Short mmCIF file of C-alpha atoms (C1' of nucleotides) in Angstrom, two decimals:
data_model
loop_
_atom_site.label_atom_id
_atom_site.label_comp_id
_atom_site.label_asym_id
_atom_site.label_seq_id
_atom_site.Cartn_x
_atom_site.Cartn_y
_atom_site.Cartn_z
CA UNK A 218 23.71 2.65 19.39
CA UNK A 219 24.69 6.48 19.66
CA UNK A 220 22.20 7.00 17.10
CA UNK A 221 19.35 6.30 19.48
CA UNK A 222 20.74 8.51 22.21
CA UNK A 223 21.48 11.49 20.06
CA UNK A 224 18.85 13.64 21.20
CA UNK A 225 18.66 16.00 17.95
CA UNK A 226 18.16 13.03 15.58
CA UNK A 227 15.56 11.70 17.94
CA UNK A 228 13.85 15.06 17.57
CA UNK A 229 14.03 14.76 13.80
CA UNK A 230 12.81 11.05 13.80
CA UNK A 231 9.92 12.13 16.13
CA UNK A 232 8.88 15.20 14.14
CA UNK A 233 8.64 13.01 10.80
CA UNK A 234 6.96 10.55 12.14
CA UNK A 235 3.99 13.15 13.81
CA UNK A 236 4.01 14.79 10.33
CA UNK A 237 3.69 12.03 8.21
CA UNK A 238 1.12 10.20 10.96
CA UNK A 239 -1.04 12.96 10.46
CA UNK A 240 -1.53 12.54 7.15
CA UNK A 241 0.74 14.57 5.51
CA UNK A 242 1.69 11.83 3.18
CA UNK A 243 4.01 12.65 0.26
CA UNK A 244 3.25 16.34 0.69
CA UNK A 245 5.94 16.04 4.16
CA UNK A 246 8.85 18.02 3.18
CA UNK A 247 12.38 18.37 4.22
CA UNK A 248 11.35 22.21 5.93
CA UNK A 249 8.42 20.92 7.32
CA UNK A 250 10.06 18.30 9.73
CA UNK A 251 12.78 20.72 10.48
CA UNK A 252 11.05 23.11 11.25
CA UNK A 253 8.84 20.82 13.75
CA UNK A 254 11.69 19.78 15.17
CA UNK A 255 13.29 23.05 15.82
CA UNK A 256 16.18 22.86 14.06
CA UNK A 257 17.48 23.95 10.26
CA UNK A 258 16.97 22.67 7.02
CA UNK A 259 20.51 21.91 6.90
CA UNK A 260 20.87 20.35 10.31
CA UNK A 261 18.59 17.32 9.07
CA UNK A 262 20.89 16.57 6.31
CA UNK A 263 23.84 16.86 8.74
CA UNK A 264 21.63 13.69 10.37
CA UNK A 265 20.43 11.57 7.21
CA UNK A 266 22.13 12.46 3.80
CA UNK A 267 18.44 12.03 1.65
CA UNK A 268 14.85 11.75 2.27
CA UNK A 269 14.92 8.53 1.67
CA UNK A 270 16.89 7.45 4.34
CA UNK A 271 15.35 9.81 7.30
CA UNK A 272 11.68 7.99 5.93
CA UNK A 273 13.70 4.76 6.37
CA UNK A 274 15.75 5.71 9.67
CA UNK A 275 11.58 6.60 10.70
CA UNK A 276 10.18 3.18 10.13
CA UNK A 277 12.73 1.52 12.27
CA UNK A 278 12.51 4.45 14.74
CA UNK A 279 8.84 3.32 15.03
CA UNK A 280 9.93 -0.22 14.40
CA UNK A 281 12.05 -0.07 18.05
CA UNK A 282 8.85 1.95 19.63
CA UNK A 283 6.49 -0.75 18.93
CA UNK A 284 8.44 -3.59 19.34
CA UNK A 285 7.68 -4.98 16.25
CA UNK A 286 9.90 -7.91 16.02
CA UNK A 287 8.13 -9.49 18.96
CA UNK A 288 4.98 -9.07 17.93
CA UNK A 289 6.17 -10.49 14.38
CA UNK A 290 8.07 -13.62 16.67
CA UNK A 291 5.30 -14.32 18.06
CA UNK A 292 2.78 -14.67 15.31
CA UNK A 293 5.54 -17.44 13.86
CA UNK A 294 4.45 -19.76 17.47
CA UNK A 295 0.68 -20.64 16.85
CA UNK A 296 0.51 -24.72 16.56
CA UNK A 297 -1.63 -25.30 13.33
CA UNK A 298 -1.29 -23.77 9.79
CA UNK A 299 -4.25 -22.02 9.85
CA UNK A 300 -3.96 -20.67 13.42
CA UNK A 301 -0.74 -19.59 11.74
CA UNK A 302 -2.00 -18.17 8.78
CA UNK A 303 -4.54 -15.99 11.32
CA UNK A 304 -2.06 -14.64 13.93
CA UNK A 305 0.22 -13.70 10.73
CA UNK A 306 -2.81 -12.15 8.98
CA UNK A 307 -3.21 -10.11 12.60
CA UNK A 308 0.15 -9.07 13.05
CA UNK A 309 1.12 -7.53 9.82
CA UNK A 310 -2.57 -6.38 9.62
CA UNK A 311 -2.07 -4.55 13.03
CA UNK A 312 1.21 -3.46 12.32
CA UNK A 313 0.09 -1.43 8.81
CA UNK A 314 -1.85 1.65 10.27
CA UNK A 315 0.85 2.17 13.04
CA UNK A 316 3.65 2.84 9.99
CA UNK A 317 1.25 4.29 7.57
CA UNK A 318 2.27 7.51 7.22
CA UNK A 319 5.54 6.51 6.74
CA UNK A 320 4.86 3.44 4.36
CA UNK A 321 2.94 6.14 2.17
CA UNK A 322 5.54 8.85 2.10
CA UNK A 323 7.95 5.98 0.86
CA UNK A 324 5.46 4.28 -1.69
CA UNK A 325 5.23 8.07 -3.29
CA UNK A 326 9.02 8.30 -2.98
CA UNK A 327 9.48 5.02 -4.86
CA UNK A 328 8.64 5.32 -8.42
CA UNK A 329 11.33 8.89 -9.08
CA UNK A 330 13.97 7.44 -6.32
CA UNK A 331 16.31 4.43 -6.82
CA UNK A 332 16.81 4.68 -2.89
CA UNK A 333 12.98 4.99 -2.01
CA UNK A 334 12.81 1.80 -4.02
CA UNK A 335 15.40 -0.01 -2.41
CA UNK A 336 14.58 0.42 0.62
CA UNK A 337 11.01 -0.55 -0.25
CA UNK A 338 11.47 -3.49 -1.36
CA UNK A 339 13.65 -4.66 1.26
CA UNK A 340 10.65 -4.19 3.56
CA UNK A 341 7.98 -5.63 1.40
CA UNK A 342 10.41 -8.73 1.14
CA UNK A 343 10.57 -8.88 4.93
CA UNK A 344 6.77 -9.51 4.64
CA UNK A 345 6.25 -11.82 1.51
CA UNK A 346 8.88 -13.91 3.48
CA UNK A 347 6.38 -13.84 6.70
CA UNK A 348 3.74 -14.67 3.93
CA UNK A 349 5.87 -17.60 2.76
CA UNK A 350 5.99 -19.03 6.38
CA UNK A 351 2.60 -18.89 6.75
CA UNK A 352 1.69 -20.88 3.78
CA UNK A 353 4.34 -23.03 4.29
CA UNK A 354 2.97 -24.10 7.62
CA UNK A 355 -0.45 -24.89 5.76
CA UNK A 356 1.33 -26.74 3.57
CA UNK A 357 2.77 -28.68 6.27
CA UNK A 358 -0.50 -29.59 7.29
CA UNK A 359 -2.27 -30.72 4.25
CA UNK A 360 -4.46 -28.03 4.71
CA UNK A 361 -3.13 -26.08 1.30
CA UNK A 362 -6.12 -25.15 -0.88
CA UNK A 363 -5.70 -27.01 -4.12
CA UNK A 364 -5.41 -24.82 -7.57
CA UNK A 365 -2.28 -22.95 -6.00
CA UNK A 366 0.81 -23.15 -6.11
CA UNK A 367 2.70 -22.38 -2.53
CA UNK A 368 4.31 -19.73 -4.57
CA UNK A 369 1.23 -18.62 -5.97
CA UNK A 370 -0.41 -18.77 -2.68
CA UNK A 371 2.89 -16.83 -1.24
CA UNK A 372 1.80 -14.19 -4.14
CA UNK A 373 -1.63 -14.22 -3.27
CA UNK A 374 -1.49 -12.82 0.21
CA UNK A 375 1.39 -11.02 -0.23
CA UNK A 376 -1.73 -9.16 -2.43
CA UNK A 377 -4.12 -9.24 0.01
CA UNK A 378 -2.19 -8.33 3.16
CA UNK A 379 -0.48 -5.35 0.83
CA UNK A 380 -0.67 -1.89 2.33
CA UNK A 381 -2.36 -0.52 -0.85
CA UNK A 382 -5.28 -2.91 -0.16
CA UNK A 383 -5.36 -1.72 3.69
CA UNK A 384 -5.45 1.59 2.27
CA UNK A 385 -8.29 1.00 0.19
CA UNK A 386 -10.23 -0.94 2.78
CA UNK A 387 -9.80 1.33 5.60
CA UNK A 388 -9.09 4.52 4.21
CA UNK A 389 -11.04 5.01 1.24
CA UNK A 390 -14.14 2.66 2.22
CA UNK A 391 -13.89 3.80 5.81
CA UNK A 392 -13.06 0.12 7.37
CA UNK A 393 -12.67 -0.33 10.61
CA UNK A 394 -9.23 -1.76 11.28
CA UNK A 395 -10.85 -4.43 13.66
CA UNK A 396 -13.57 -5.26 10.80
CA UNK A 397 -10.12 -5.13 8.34
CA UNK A 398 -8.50 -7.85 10.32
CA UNK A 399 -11.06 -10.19 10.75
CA UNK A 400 -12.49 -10.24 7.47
CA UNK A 401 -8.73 -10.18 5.81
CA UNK A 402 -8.57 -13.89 8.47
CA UNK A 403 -11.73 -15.01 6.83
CA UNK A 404 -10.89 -14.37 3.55
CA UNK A 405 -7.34 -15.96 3.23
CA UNK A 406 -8.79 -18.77 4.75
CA UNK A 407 -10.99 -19.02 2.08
CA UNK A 408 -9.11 -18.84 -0.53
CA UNK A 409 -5.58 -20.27 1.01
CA UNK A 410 -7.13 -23.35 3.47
CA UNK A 411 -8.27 -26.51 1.66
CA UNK A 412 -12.31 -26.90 2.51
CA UNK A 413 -12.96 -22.97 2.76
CA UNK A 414 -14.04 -22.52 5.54
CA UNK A 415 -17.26 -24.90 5.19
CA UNK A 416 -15.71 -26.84 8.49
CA UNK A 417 -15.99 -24.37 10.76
CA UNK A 418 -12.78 -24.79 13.14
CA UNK A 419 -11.66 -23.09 16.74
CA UNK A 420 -10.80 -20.06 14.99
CA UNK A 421 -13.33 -17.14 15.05
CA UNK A 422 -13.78 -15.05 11.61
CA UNK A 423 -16.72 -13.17 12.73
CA UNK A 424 -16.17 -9.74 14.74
CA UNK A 425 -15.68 -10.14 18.41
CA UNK A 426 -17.55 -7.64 20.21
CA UNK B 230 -15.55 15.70 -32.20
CA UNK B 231 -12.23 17.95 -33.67
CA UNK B 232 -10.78 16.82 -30.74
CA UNK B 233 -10.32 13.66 -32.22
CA UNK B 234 -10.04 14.92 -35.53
CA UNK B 235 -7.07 17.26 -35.00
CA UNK B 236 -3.93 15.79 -35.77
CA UNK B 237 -1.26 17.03 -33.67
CA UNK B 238 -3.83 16.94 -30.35
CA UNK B 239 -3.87 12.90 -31.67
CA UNK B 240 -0.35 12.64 -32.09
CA UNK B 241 0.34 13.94 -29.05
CA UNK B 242 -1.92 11.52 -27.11
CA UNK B 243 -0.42 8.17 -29.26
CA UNK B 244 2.88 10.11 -28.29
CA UNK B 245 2.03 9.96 -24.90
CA UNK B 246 0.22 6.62 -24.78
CA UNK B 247 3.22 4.89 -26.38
CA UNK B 248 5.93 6.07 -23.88
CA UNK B 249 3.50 5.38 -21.31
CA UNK B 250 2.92 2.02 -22.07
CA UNK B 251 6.55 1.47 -22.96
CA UNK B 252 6.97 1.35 -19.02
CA UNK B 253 7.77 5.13 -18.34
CA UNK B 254 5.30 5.31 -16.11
CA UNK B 255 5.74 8.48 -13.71
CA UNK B 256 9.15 9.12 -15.40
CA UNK B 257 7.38 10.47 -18.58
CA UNK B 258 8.07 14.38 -18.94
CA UNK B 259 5.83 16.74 -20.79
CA UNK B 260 9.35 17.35 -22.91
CA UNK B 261 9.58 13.47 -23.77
CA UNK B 262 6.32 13.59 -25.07
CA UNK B 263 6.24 16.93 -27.18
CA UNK B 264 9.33 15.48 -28.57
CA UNK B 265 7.53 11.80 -29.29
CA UNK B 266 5.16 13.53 -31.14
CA UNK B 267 7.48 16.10 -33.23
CA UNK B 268 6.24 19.20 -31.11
CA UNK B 269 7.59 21.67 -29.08
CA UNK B 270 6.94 21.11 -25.42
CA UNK B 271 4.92 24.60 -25.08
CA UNK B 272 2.86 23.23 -27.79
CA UNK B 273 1.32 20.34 -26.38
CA UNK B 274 -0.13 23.14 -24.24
CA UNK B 275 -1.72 24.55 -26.19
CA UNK B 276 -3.88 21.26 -26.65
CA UNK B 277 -3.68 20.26 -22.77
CA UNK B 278 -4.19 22.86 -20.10
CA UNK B 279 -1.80 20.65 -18.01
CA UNK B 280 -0.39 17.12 -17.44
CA UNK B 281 -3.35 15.23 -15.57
CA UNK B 282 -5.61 16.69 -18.29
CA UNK B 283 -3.11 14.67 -20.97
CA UNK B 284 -3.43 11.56 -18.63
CA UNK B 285 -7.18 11.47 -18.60
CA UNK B 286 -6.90 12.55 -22.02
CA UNK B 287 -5.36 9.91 -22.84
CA UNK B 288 -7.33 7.16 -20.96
CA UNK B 289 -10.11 8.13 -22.88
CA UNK B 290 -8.43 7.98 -26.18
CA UNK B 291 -7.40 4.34 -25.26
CA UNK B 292 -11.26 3.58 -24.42
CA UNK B 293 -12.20 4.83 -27.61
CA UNK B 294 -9.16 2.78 -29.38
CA UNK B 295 -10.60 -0.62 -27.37
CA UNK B 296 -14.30 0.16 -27.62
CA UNK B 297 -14.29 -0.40 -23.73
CA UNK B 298 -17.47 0.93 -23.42
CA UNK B 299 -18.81 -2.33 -25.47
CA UNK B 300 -16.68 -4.62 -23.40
CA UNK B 301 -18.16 -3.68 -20.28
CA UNK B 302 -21.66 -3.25 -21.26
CA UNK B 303 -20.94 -7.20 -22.32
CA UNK B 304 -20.36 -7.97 -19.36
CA UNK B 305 -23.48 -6.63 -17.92
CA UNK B 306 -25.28 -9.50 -20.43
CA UNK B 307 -25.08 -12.79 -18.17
CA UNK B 308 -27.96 -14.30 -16.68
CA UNK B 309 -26.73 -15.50 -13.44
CA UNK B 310 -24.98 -13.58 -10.94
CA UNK B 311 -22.27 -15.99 -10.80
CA UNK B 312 -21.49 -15.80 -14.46
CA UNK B 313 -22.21 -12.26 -14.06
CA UNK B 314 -19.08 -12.17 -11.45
CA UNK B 315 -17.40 -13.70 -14.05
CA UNK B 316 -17.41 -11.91 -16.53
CA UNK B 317 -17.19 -8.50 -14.83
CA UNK B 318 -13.61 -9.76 -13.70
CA UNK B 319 -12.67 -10.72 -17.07
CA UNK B 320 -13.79 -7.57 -18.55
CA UNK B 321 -12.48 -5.09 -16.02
CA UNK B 322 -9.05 -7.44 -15.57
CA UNK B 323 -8.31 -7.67 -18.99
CA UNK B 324 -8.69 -3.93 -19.31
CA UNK B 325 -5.92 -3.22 -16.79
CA UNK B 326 -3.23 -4.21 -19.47
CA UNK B 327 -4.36 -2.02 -21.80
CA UNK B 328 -4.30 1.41 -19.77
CA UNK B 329 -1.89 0.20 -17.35
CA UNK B 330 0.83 2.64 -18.52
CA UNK B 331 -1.37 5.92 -17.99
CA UNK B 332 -2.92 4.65 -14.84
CA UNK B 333 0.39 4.27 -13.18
CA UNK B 334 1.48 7.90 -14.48
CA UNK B 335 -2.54 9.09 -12.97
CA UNK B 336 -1.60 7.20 -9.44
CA UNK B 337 1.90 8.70 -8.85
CA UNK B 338 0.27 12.19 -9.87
CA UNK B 339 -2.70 11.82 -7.60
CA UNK B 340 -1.15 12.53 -4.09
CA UNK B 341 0.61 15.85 -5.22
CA UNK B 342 -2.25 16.95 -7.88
CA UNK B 343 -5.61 17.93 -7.33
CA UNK B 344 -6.71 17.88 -10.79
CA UNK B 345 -4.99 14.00 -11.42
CA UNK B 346 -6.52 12.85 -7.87
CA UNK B 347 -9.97 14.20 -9.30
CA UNK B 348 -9.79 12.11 -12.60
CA UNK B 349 -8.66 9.19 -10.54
CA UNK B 350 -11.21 8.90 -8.05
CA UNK B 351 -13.99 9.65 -11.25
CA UNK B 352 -12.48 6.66 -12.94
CA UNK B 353 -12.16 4.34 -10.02
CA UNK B 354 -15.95 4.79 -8.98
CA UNK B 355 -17.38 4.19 -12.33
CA UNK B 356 -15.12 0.37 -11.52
CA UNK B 357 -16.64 0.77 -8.05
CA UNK B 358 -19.89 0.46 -9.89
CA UNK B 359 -19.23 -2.16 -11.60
CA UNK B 360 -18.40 -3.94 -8.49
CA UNK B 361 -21.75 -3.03 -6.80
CA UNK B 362 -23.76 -4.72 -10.01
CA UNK B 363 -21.78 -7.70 -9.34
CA UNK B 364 -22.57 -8.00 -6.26
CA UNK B 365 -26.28 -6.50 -6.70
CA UNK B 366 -26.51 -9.64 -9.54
CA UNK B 367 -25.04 -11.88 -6.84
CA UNK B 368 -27.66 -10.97 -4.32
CA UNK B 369 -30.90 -11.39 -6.26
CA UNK B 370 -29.80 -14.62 -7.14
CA UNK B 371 -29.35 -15.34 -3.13
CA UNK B 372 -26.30 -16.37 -3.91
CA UNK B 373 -24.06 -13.39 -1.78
CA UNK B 374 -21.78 -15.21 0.95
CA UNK B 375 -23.48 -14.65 4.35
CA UNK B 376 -20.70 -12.36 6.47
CA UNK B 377 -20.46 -9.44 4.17
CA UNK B 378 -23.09 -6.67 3.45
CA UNK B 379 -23.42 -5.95 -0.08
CA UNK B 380 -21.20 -2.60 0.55
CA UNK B 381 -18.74 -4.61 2.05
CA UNK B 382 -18.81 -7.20 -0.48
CA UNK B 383 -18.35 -4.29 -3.51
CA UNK B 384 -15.58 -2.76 -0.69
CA UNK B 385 -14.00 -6.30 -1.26
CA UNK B 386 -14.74 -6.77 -4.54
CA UNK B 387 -13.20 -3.87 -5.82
CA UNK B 388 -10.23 -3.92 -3.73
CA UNK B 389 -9.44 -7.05 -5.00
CA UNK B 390 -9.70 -5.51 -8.62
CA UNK B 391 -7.90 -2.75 -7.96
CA UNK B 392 -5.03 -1.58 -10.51
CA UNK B 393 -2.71 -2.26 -7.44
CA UNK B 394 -3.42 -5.63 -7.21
CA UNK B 395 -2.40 -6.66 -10.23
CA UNK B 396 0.22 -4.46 -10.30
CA UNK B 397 1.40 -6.37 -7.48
CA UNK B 398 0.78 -10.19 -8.89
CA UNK B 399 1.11 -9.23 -12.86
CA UNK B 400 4.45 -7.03 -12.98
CA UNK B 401 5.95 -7.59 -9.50
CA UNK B 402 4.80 -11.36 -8.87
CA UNK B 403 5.55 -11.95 -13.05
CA UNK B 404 2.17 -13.82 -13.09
CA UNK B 405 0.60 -14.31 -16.50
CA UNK B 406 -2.85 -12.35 -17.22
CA UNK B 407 -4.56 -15.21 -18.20
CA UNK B 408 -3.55 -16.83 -15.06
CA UNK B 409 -3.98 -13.31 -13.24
CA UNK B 410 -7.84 -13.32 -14.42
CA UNK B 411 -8.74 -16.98 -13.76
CA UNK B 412 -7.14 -16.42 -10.29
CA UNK B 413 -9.49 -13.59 -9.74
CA UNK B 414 -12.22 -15.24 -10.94
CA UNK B 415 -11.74 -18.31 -8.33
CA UNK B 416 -10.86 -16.25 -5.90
CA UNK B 417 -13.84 -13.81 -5.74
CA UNK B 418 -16.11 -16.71 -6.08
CA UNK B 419 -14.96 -17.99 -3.31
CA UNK B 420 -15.15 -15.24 -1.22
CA UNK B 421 -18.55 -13.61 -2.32
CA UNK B 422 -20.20 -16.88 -3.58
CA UNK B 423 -22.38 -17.98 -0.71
CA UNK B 424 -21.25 -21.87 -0.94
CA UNK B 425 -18.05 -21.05 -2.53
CA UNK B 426 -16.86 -23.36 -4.69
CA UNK B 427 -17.91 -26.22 -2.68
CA UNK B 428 -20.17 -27.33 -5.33
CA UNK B 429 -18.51 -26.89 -8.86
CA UNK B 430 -20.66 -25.24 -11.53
CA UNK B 431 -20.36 -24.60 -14.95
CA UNK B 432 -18.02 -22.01 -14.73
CA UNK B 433 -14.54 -23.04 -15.31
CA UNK B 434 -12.25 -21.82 -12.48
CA UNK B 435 -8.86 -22.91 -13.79
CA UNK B 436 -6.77 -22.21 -16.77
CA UNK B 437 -8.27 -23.57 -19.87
CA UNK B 438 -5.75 -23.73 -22.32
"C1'" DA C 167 -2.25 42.87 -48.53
"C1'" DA C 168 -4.18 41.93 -44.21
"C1'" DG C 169 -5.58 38.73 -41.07
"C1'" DT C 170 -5.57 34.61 -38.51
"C1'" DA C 171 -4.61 29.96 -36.52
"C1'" DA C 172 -1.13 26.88 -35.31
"C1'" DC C 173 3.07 26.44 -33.97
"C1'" DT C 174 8.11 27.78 -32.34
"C1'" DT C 175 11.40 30.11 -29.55
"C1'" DT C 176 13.06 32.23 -25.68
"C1'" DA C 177 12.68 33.42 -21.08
"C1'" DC C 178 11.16 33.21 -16.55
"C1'" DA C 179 8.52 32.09 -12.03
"C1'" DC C 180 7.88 28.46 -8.79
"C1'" DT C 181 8.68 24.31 -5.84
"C1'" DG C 182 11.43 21.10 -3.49
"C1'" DT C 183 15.86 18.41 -3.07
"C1'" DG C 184 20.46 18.33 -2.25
"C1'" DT C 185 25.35 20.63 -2.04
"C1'" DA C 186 28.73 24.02 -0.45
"C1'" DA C 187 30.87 26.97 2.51
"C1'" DA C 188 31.42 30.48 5.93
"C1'" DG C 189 29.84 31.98 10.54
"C1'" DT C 190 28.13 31.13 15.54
"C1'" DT C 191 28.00 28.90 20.00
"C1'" DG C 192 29.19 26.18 23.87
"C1'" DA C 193 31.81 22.61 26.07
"C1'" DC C 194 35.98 20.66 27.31
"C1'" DA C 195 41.25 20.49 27.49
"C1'" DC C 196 45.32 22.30 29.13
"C1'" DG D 22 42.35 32.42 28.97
"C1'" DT D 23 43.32 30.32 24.73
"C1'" DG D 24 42.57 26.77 21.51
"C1'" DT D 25 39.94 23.55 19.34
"C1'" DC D 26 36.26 20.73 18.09
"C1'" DA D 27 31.47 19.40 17.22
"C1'" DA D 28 26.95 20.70 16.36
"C1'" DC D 29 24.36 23.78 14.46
"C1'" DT D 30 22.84 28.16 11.62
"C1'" DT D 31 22.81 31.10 7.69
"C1'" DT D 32 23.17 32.19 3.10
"C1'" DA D 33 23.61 30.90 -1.51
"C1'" DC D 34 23.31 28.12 -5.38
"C1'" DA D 35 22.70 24.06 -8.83
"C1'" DC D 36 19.17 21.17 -10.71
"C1'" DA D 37 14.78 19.16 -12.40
"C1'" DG D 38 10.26 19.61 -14.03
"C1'" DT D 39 5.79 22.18 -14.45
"C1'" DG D 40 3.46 25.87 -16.01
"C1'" DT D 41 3.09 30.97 -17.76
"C1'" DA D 42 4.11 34.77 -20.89
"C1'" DA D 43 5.03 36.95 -24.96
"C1'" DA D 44 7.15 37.79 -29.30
"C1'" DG D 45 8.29 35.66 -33.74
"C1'" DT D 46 7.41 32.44 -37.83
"C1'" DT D 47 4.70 30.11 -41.34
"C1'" DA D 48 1.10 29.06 -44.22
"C1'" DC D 49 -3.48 29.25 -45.50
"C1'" DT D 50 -7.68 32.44 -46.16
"C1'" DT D 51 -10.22 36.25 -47.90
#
DNA sequence: AAGTAACTTTACACTGTGTAAAGTTGACAC
DNA sequence: GTGTCAACTTTACACAGTGTAAAGTTACTT
């Protein structure tokens, strides 16, 4: 598309995304990313008509960086439900701190902007539906834990995998993301697989190295 | 106190806890509630410096209203750590509800606001605490899953309790609290319980009515 | 009658978003 | 060279909401 080629709104996309990566959170304004990326105030809006949609344009900007629909593809080819339910748990898992920045900026955004909240919620639908998958593939095998529903179990690590609990986890309690993902694997097995995890199967819940 | 004795600084607060609670959340201007409570806007500063100060203000009027203090020092009563699990969750979920409006308003305030971050993070640790008990109960009983340190396990604990959470299941998932809390309670047995629920005790897991 | 506390009224500073419009610059067309 | 067009800059302003400042009102106290 031209949009990826036009090298000003690149600039812009890049800028936001290095501000709001650093940390910059909510408090990222309009002046700040201009001004990082060397243009006017004005000129940004001549790019993307709110805030809301240059945080958006960002996420897919980073989106197309990190190639995140393969890495989303391929968490969907594991054989068994709960190698499933672990390559799902690592891909979104993964995914989170890469967009954070971005995610947080928009989760601010979302409660004072109908826009912010659309645009929210379109994402966060895109993941309960990768949630859904995965417990539908446990399903498939039997190996649903009893006392849920699948909805309820669709609802329940929706929770778990939610980018508030990664920021709790591994910003505020100082997780490590590799010590995130594997005990966020161990966990939803726990609570999602039939048996716990009292069999112990080919899939490692421990930390590797 | 004549803090609680003065009427207009009381009005103000039920002023502010109502529209809160009515689902304003964020969207609740200083203006909305001066006019709630039959006041001009500049007087409700003259009881509250600023608006986090109202928030926390008003949290604490709402804990004196629900005699939280007694609920959680209840829940500090059971013998095992199990049933001390338990009823921490119970106690701490069923709180949420209740102070659900103002926390919202305190968590969209706390990334731009100092002050409203400050009152935040006091609140949250004093839940943080009540994690670590749990999980300190859990522990001299033996009983603490073997994979998580008892930091971890509190880390866990109260991310898994956190406002967020059932933010996510109770008002975007429509689950029922009831349903919410017995959820919690079979889920965070399964995860911290060493045995999980492999062995079914005496506490009842699933919805009893 | 003076004083004082609680409140009202009016007005303004500040921050950040978004709109509006006129001015600049460079490339390309003919 | 002249024209024109797009991309950008500059300046200015409307708007919302918080918080500050100060003068005015009211009623109760002594």
């Amino acid at each position: 598309m031209s949009s990826d080629s036009n090298p000003t709104r690149v600039r812009i996309l890049k800028s936001a995304w290095a501000l709001l990566e650093a940390g910059g959170g909510g408090a990222v304004r309009m002046s700040d990313i201009a001004k990082a990326a060397g243009v006017s105030r004005q000129a940004v809006y001549l790019h993307f008509p709110n805030r809301a949609d240059l945080l958006v344009a960002t996420t897919r900007y980073i989106d197309g960086v990190h190639d995140i629909d393969g890495r989303l593809v391929r968490s969907r080819i594991a054989g068994s439900g709960r190698e499933r339910l672990a390559s799902w748990v690592e891909a979104w898992g993964n995914y989170i701190p890469l967009v954070y920045g971005v995610l947080k900026a928009l989760m601010a955004m979302k409660d004072s902007d109908a826009e912010a909240l659309a645009a929210w919620n379109d994402r966060m639908q895109a993941v309960r539906e990768g949630c859904a998958a995965a417990v539908a593939a446990l399903q498939a095998d039997g190996a649903l834990a009893e006392g849920f529903s699948a909805e309820e179990a669709t609802d329940v690590l929706w929770a778990m995998l939610s980018v508030r609990t990664w920021e709790q986890l591994c910003q505020e309690c100082g997780w490590d993301q590799a010590r995130y993902v594997t005990a966020m694997q161990h966990m939803t097995e726990q609570i999602l697989v039939s048996g716990g995890s009292g069999g112990k199967g080919p899939i490692r819940y421990l930390p590797e190295k």
